[in-house]
């Protein structure tokens, strides 16, 4: 930020700094957002601040699937109408939403909160893998759909999970490569995602 | 937002909604930001929320130049080292920062908080014009630099101010057209802005 030398009210420069920390918000965008927040009515700005505080206070991880939730277990894990013989494993909560939006999947989920990435020092113990294996023991689960991203880390994580889970007698499948390699699951459109679900195959 | 049908914790969807209201933040960006805020440590999210609340609580408009400030009058209006014979009129506080960054201007400022725009129903009475005229009465001001944006509304506002101010015996100038027509002052680089200041001309 080159605002140090410029007469700018301290709370404003602090807000610009905090906004600049957000992903995808550069210094100019941070300035614009800060001045936007200064301009709007106080109750509108307060609504945003309170929404930020509320997610930190009220939202927890489901102790079963590790998705974000207000109540534990989450609404999906509690839903008796769900097909309990399938678990779809995703990297992050936004990927779960992408699968849900297809309305073609009625099973359960498991959120890893990351993928294996030796370069970034992320190993199996950093992911929610232990809990996944426990869910498969003596349970009704017949299939695990590994829906990690179709890129290097995602594939490696899928291979790793496949080797761990196959000996348990559970079918392990992977989303079909309807998804273009190197892309991000989060941005897939509903049709592509639905086709990828239908065409899933054994690892 | 197509999150209605999807099992998403209520505080999360509320946060996505609030983020989506910000300028330049689409539904996908809002989702990403919300999940980013969920992931980071609570004190980091709290710092952002508090920075938002702080600007609304502590930042006011300077009663002289109408720039954002913590103390009234603001540091520029109080600064006795400033050239009190010149006032630079800008549309919004971010434009003031763009002029300050050149370090080529040592006069005072006046923030209009908008420009004349009949299409949007913005007339002279909606801008801080009355206060500007009062500052020119019997004062030491010899020149008003009208630094509104070089687009239709900005030019119209400059012409309007020129007609009001010229009879008071004060020189009214306009930034040189070093700035490309149709652009936004806020994004001008320091050199272009400095040249525009040097080449200012009578309206």
XYZ file of C-alpha atoms in Angstrom:
406
model
C 0.000 0.000 0.000
C 1.317 3.455 -0.857
C -1.088 5.186 1.499
C 1.503 5.743 4.268
C 2.593 9.112 2.934
C -0.939 10.257 2.229
C -3.299 11.939 4.729
C -5.785 9.123 5.251
C -7.782 8.583 8.461
C -6.236 5.741 10.502
C -9.431 3.619 10.741
C -9.769 3.868 6.961
C -6.205 2.696 6.285
C -6.680 -0.135 8.794
C -9.851 -1.249 6.994
C -8.052 -1.088 3.620
C -5.289 -3.267 5.117
C -7.756 -5.859 6.444
C -9.676 -5.985 3.149
C -6.393 -6.344 1.242
C -5.723 -9.587 3.167
C -8.756 -11.249 1.556
C -8.027 -13.545 -1.397
C -8.442 -11.844 -4.773
C -8.684 -8.330 -3.269
C -5.789 -6.168 -4.496
C -4.791 -2.798 -3.001
C -7.040 -0.804 -5.380
C -10.063 -3.063 -4.772
C -9.444 -2.802 -1.017
C -9.493 1.016 -1.287
C -12.711 0.989 -3.295
C -14.411 -1.432 -0.898
C -13.305 0.635 2.119
C -14.709 3.853 0.656
C -17.860 1.994 -0.360
C -18.308 0.822 3.241
C -17.784 4.411 4.425
C -20.509 5.640 2.109
C -23.292 3.135 2.832
C -25.678 3.501 5.802
C -24.303 2.292 9.138
C -26.845 -0.548 9.475
C -25.733 -2.013 6.147
C -22.052 -2.030 7.144
C -23.020 -3.393 10.558
C -24.941 -6.253 8.882
C -21.759 -7.329 7.076
C -19.599 -7.074 10.216
C -22.140 -9.062 12.215
C -22.448 -11.724 9.508
C -18.667 -12.203 9.693
C -18.746 -12.512 13.484
C -21.783 -14.839 13.340
C -20.094 -17.456 11.150
C -17.143 -17.568 13.545
C -19.445 -17.899 16.567
C -22.147 -20.222 15.279
C -20.649 -22.345 12.533
C -18.793 -25.510 13.538
C -17.589 -28.630 11.765
C -19.920 -31.656 11.694
C -18.228 -34.355 13.783
C -19.162 -36.992 11.177
C -18.609 -35.476 7.713
C -16.643 -32.329 8.736
C -18.804 -30.007 6.643
C -19.615 -26.575 8.097
C -22.834 -26.701 10.121
C -24.739 -24.959 12.900
C -25.955 -28.221 14.504
C -23.863 -31.349 15.036
C -24.381 -33.749 13.252
C -25.194 -31.647 10.175
C -28.498 -31.760 8.296
C -27.137 -34.140 5.639
C -25.712 -36.642 8.166
C -29.013 -36.535 10.113
C -31.225 -36.889 6.998
C -32.705 -40.418 7.086
C -33.860 -40.010 3.479
C -30.248 -40.031 2.304
C -28.634 -43.114 0.761
C -26.305 -44.273 3.561
C -24.481 -46.761 1.351
C -22.531 -43.998 -0.453
C -20.048 -41.405 0.727
C -18.786 -38.678 -1.603
C -15.347 -37.413 -0.503
C -14.578 -33.778 -1.334
C -11.660 -31.466 -0.696
C -13.645 -28.536 0.719
C -17.217 -27.484 1.580
C -17.651 -25.472 -1.647
C -17.065 -28.677 -3.636
C -19.840 -30.381 -1.670
C -22.180 -27.579 -2.733
C -21.156 -28.111 -6.375
C -22.154 -31.799 -6.129
C -25.408 -30.999 -4.300
C -26.421 -28.515 -6.981
C -26.616 -31.322 -9.568
C -29.503 -32.916 -7.556
C -28.199 -36.243 -8.926
C -26.591 -37.431 -5.701
C -28.483 -38.448 -2.594
C -25.701 -40.059 -0.546
C -23.570 -38.776 2.300
C -20.388 -36.691 2.206
C -16.969 -36.468 3.780
C -14.935 -33.238 3.647
C -11.148 -33.769 3.736
C -10.317 -30.056 4.267
C -7.399 -30.234 1.873
C -5.531 -32.626 -0.411
C -2.197 -34.396 -0.127
C 0.521 -31.969 -1.188
C 4.080 -32.902 -0.165
C 5.321 -29.613 -1.688
C 3.204 -27.649 0.809
C 3.943 -30.092 3.629
C 0.381 -31.478 3.676
C 0.413 -35.180 4.601
C -2.400 -37.696 5.331
C -2.433 -36.753 9.029
C -3.387 -33.151 8.075
C -6.575 -34.326 6.353
C -9.795 -35.788 7.825
C -8.883 -39.306 6.615
C -8.923 -41.184 9.920
C -12.578 -40.266 10.495
C -13.442 -41.434 6.973
C -11.934 -44.888 7.565
C -13.855 -45.179 10.839
C -17.110 -44.466 9.006
C -16.409 -47.392 6.689
C -15.869 -49.975 9.469
C -18.823 -52.371 9.910
C -21.050 -49.738 8.340
C -23.596 -49.797 5.540
C -21.210 -47.991 3.170
C -20.742 -49.863 -0.120
C -19.161 -47.126 -2.231
C -16.832 -44.187 -1.712
C -16.846 -41.624 -4.544
C -13.568 -39.721 -4.401
C -14.504 -36.296 -5.788
C -11.196 -34.499 -5.286
C -10.207 -32.011 -7.999
C -8.985 -33.462 -11.333
C -5.446 -32.126 -10.918
C -2.154 -33.589 -9.663
C -2.813 -33.289 -5.924
C -6.418 -34.409 -6.315
C -5.425 -37.494 -8.298
C -2.669 -38.377 -5.831
C -5.102 -38.051 -2.939
C -7.629 -40.252 -4.776
C -4.978 -42.929 -5.418
C -3.936 -42.809 -1.760
C -7.523 -43.171 -0.540
C -8.150 -45.960 -3.054
C -5.265 -48.005 -1.640
C -6.499 -47.476 1.927
C -10.164 -48.205 1.291
C -10.129 -51.062 -1.260
C -8.920 -53.658 1.338
C -12.016 -52.847 3.440
C -14.213 -54.350 0.722
C -15.726 -50.990 -0.186
C -16.004 -49.957 -3.824
C -13.936 -46.830 -4.533
C -14.899 -44.724 -7.532
C -13.704 -41.491 -9.089
C -15.693 -38.817 -10.936
C -15.571 -39.268 -14.723
C -13.162 -37.085 -16.639
C -15.942 -34.977 -18.025
C -14.144 -32.342 -16.023
C -11.274 -30.704 -17.934
C -7.899 -31.537 -16.345
C -6.349 -28.719 -14.300
C -9.673 -26.983 -13.592
C -11.309 -26.404 -10.216
C -14.351 -28.465 -9.154
C -15.867 -25.459 -7.466
C -16.488 -23.767 -10.838
C -17.973 -26.746 -12.685
C -21.422 -26.150 -14.175
C -24.281 -28.442 -13.146
C -24.366 -30.432 -16.414
C -20.657 -31.228 -16.504
C -20.796 -32.178 -12.847
C -23.871 -34.388 -13.386
C -22.167 -36.211 -16.286
C -19.030 -36.687 -14.234
C -21.132 -38.234 -11.448
C -22.917 -40.626 -13.841
C -19.658 -41.740 -15.491
C -17.718 -42.465 -12.287
C -15.348 -45.468 -12.497
C -13.270 -47.781 -10.296
C -9.848 -46.396 -9.301
C -27.827 -17.104 -5.511
C -28.760 -20.707 -6.145
C -27.913 -21.774 -2.607
C -31.539 -21.893 -1.412
C -32.023 -25.514 -2.380
C -28.645 -26.606 -1.022
C -27.908 -27.607 2.592
C -25.823 -24.626 3.664
C -25.640 -23.337 7.260
C -27.836 -20.220 7.644
C -25.053 -17.928 8.979
C -22.906 -18.924 5.986
C -25.599 -18.106 3.434
C -26.272 -14.815 5.213
C -22.570 -13.922 5.011
C -22.491 -14.857 1.302
C -25.492 -12.576 0.775
C -23.863 -9.639 2.579
C -20.562 -10.084 0.702
C -22.454 -10.297 -2.600
C -23.823 -6.777 -1.957
C -20.290 -5.310 -2.164
C -19.354 -3.709 -5.497
C -17.422 -6.047 -7.814
C -18.152 -9.144 -5.695
C -20.194 -11.667 -7.707
C -21.975 -14.718 -6.249
C -18.949 -17.009 -6.750
C -16.509 -14.517 -5.207
C -18.901 -14.045 -2.299
C -18.933 -17.832 -1.701
C -15.151 -18.053 -1.824
C -14.717 -15.097 0.545
C -17.265 -16.562 2.971
C -15.521 -19.938 3.092
C -12.172 -18.160 3.386
C -13.492 -16.250 6.418
C -14.736 -19.541 7.901
C -11.284 -21.078 7.541
C -9.102 -18.331 8.991
C -8.501 -17.947 12.770
C -11.268 -16.149 14.653
C -9.065 -13.159 15.629
C -8.315 -12.471 11.943
C -12.001 -12.461 10.978
C -12.770 -10.372 14.055
C -10.116 -7.811 13.002
C -11.925 -7.314 9.692
C -15.351 -7.033 11.329
C -14.027 -4.537 13.863
C -12.283 -2.490 11.174
C -15.628 -2.197 9.381
C -17.403 -1.097 12.572
C -14.567 1.306 13.459
C -14.828 3.319 10.240
C -18.548 3.754 10.801
C -18.032 4.833 14.413
C -14.901 6.981 14.168
C -14.750 8.409 10.683
C -16.689 11.595 9.981
C -16.715 14.228 7.233
C -14.502 17.291 7.700
C -16.856 20.273 8.092
C -14.626 22.371 5.797
C -13.493 20.147 2.912
C -15.879 17.165 3.446
C -13.077 14.587 3.204
C -13.250 11.581 5.544
C -11.447 12.302 8.818
C -11.244 11.282 12.474
C -10.790 14.862 13.745
C -12.713 17.914 12.528
C -11.272 19.918 10.779
C -9.160 17.295 8.996
C -5.352 17.209 8.999
C -5.124 18.903 5.588
C -7.464 21.777 6.517
C -5.551 22.252 9.805
C -2.094 22.114 8.165
C -0.674 25.672 8.256
C 2.090 24.589 5.841
C -0.475 24.176 3.069
C -0.985 26.783 0.343
C -4.330 28.352 1.336
C -4.696 30.218 -1.947
C -5.649 27.062 -3.871
C -8.522 24.605 -3.532
C -8.617 21.408 -5.562
C -12.213 20.197 -6.052
C -12.650 16.418 -6.392
C -15.624 14.125 -6.804
C -14.733 11.657 -4.018
C -12.102 11.013 -1.327
C -10.236 8.411 -3.434
C -9.616 11.096 -6.078
C -8.097 13.327 -3.396
C -5.661 10.502 -2.573
C -4.733 10.227 -6.273
C -3.813 13.936 -6.343
C -1.911 13.724 -3.030
C 0.163 10.808 -4.297
C 1.735 13.037 -6.983
C 3.338 15.188 -4.210
C 3.039 18.086 -6.670
C 0.136 19.805 -4.964
C 0.295 21.550 -1.615
C -3.037 23.373 -1.583
C -6.349 22.569 0.061
C -9.187 20.332 -1.145
C -12.935 20.237 -1.442
C -14.804 16.930 -1.880
C -18.107 17.255 -3.772
C -19.282 13.692 -2.965
C -20.647 13.201 -6.459
C -21.026 14.975 -9.792
C -23.969 16.566 -11.549
C -25.944 13.808 -13.261
C -29.491 14.718 -14.313
C -29.997 11.131 -15.561
C -29.483 9.848 -12.003
C -31.375 12.757 -10.479
C -28.234 14.335 -8.978
C -28.535 18.132 -8.972
C -26.321 20.910 -7.515
C -28.131 20.737 -4.158
C -27.028 17.089 -3.750
C -23.333 18.069 -3.888
C -21.187 19.983 -1.386
C -21.213 23.098 -3.580
C -22.707 25.622 -1.140
C -19.845 25.053 1.318
C -17.309 25.522 -1.480
C -18.748 28.930 -2.429
C -18.665 30.012 1.223
C -14.971 29.113 1.421
C -14.305 31.481 -1.502
C -16.005 34.517 0.056
C -13.531 37.151 1.342
C -10.954 34.397 1.677
C -7.374 34.006 0.542
C -8.369 31.607 -2.256
C -7.081 32.749 -5.661
C -7.550 29.544 -7.663
C -9.981 26.638 -7.740
C -8.702 23.578 -9.602
C -11.724 21.552 -10.695
C -10.408 17.970 -10.719
C -13.614 16.132 -11.549
C -13.264 13.089 -13.831
C -12.622 13.772 -17.545
C -15.976 12.346 -18.643
C -19.383 13.835 -19.475
C -20.653 14.331 -15.925
C -17.257 15.559 -14.715
C -16.996 18.129 -17.538
C -20.565 19.318 -16.969
C -19.876 19.731 -13.253
C -16.678 21.671 -14.026
C -18.531 23.985 -16.420
C -21.235 24.559 -13.811
C -18.689 25.376 -11.095
C -16.764 27.630 -13.500
C -19.870 29.721 -14.140
C -20.590 30.011 -10.394
C -17.037 30.804 -9.290
C -15.680 33.062 -12.071
C -17.859 36.062 -10.998
C -16.248 35.892 -7.524
C -12.921 36.945 -9.056
C -11.339 33.563 -8.392
C -9.355 31.796 -11.141
C -10.990 28.488 -12.106
C -8.773 25.881 -13.747
C -9.212 22.341 -14.982
C -6.701 19.461 -15.029
C -4.913 19.129 -18.390
C -6.203 16.484 -20.759
C -3.212 14.309 -20.134
C -5.868 12.006 -18.761
C -7.551 9.880 -21.445
C -11.220 10.815 -21.885
C -13.699 8.374 -20.310
C -11.231 7.001 -17.762
C -11.478 7.220 -13.955
C -9.253 9.643 -12.019
C -8.905 7.118 -9.240
C -6.812 4.822 -11.446
C -4.472 7.445 -12.923
C -0.777 6.768 -12.374
C 1.310 9.398 -10.576
C 3.089 10.704 -13.706
C -0.067 11.208 -15.760
C -1.672 12.893 -12.780
C 1.366 15.144 -12.209
C 1.405 16.231 -15.876
C -2.316 16.906 -15.749
C -1.748 19.131 -12.702
C 1.070 21.089 -14.361
C -0.892 21.626 -17.602
C -4.091 22.878 -15.971
C -5.891 25.633 -17.947
C -8.670 28.219 -17.590
C -12.179 26.868 -18.139
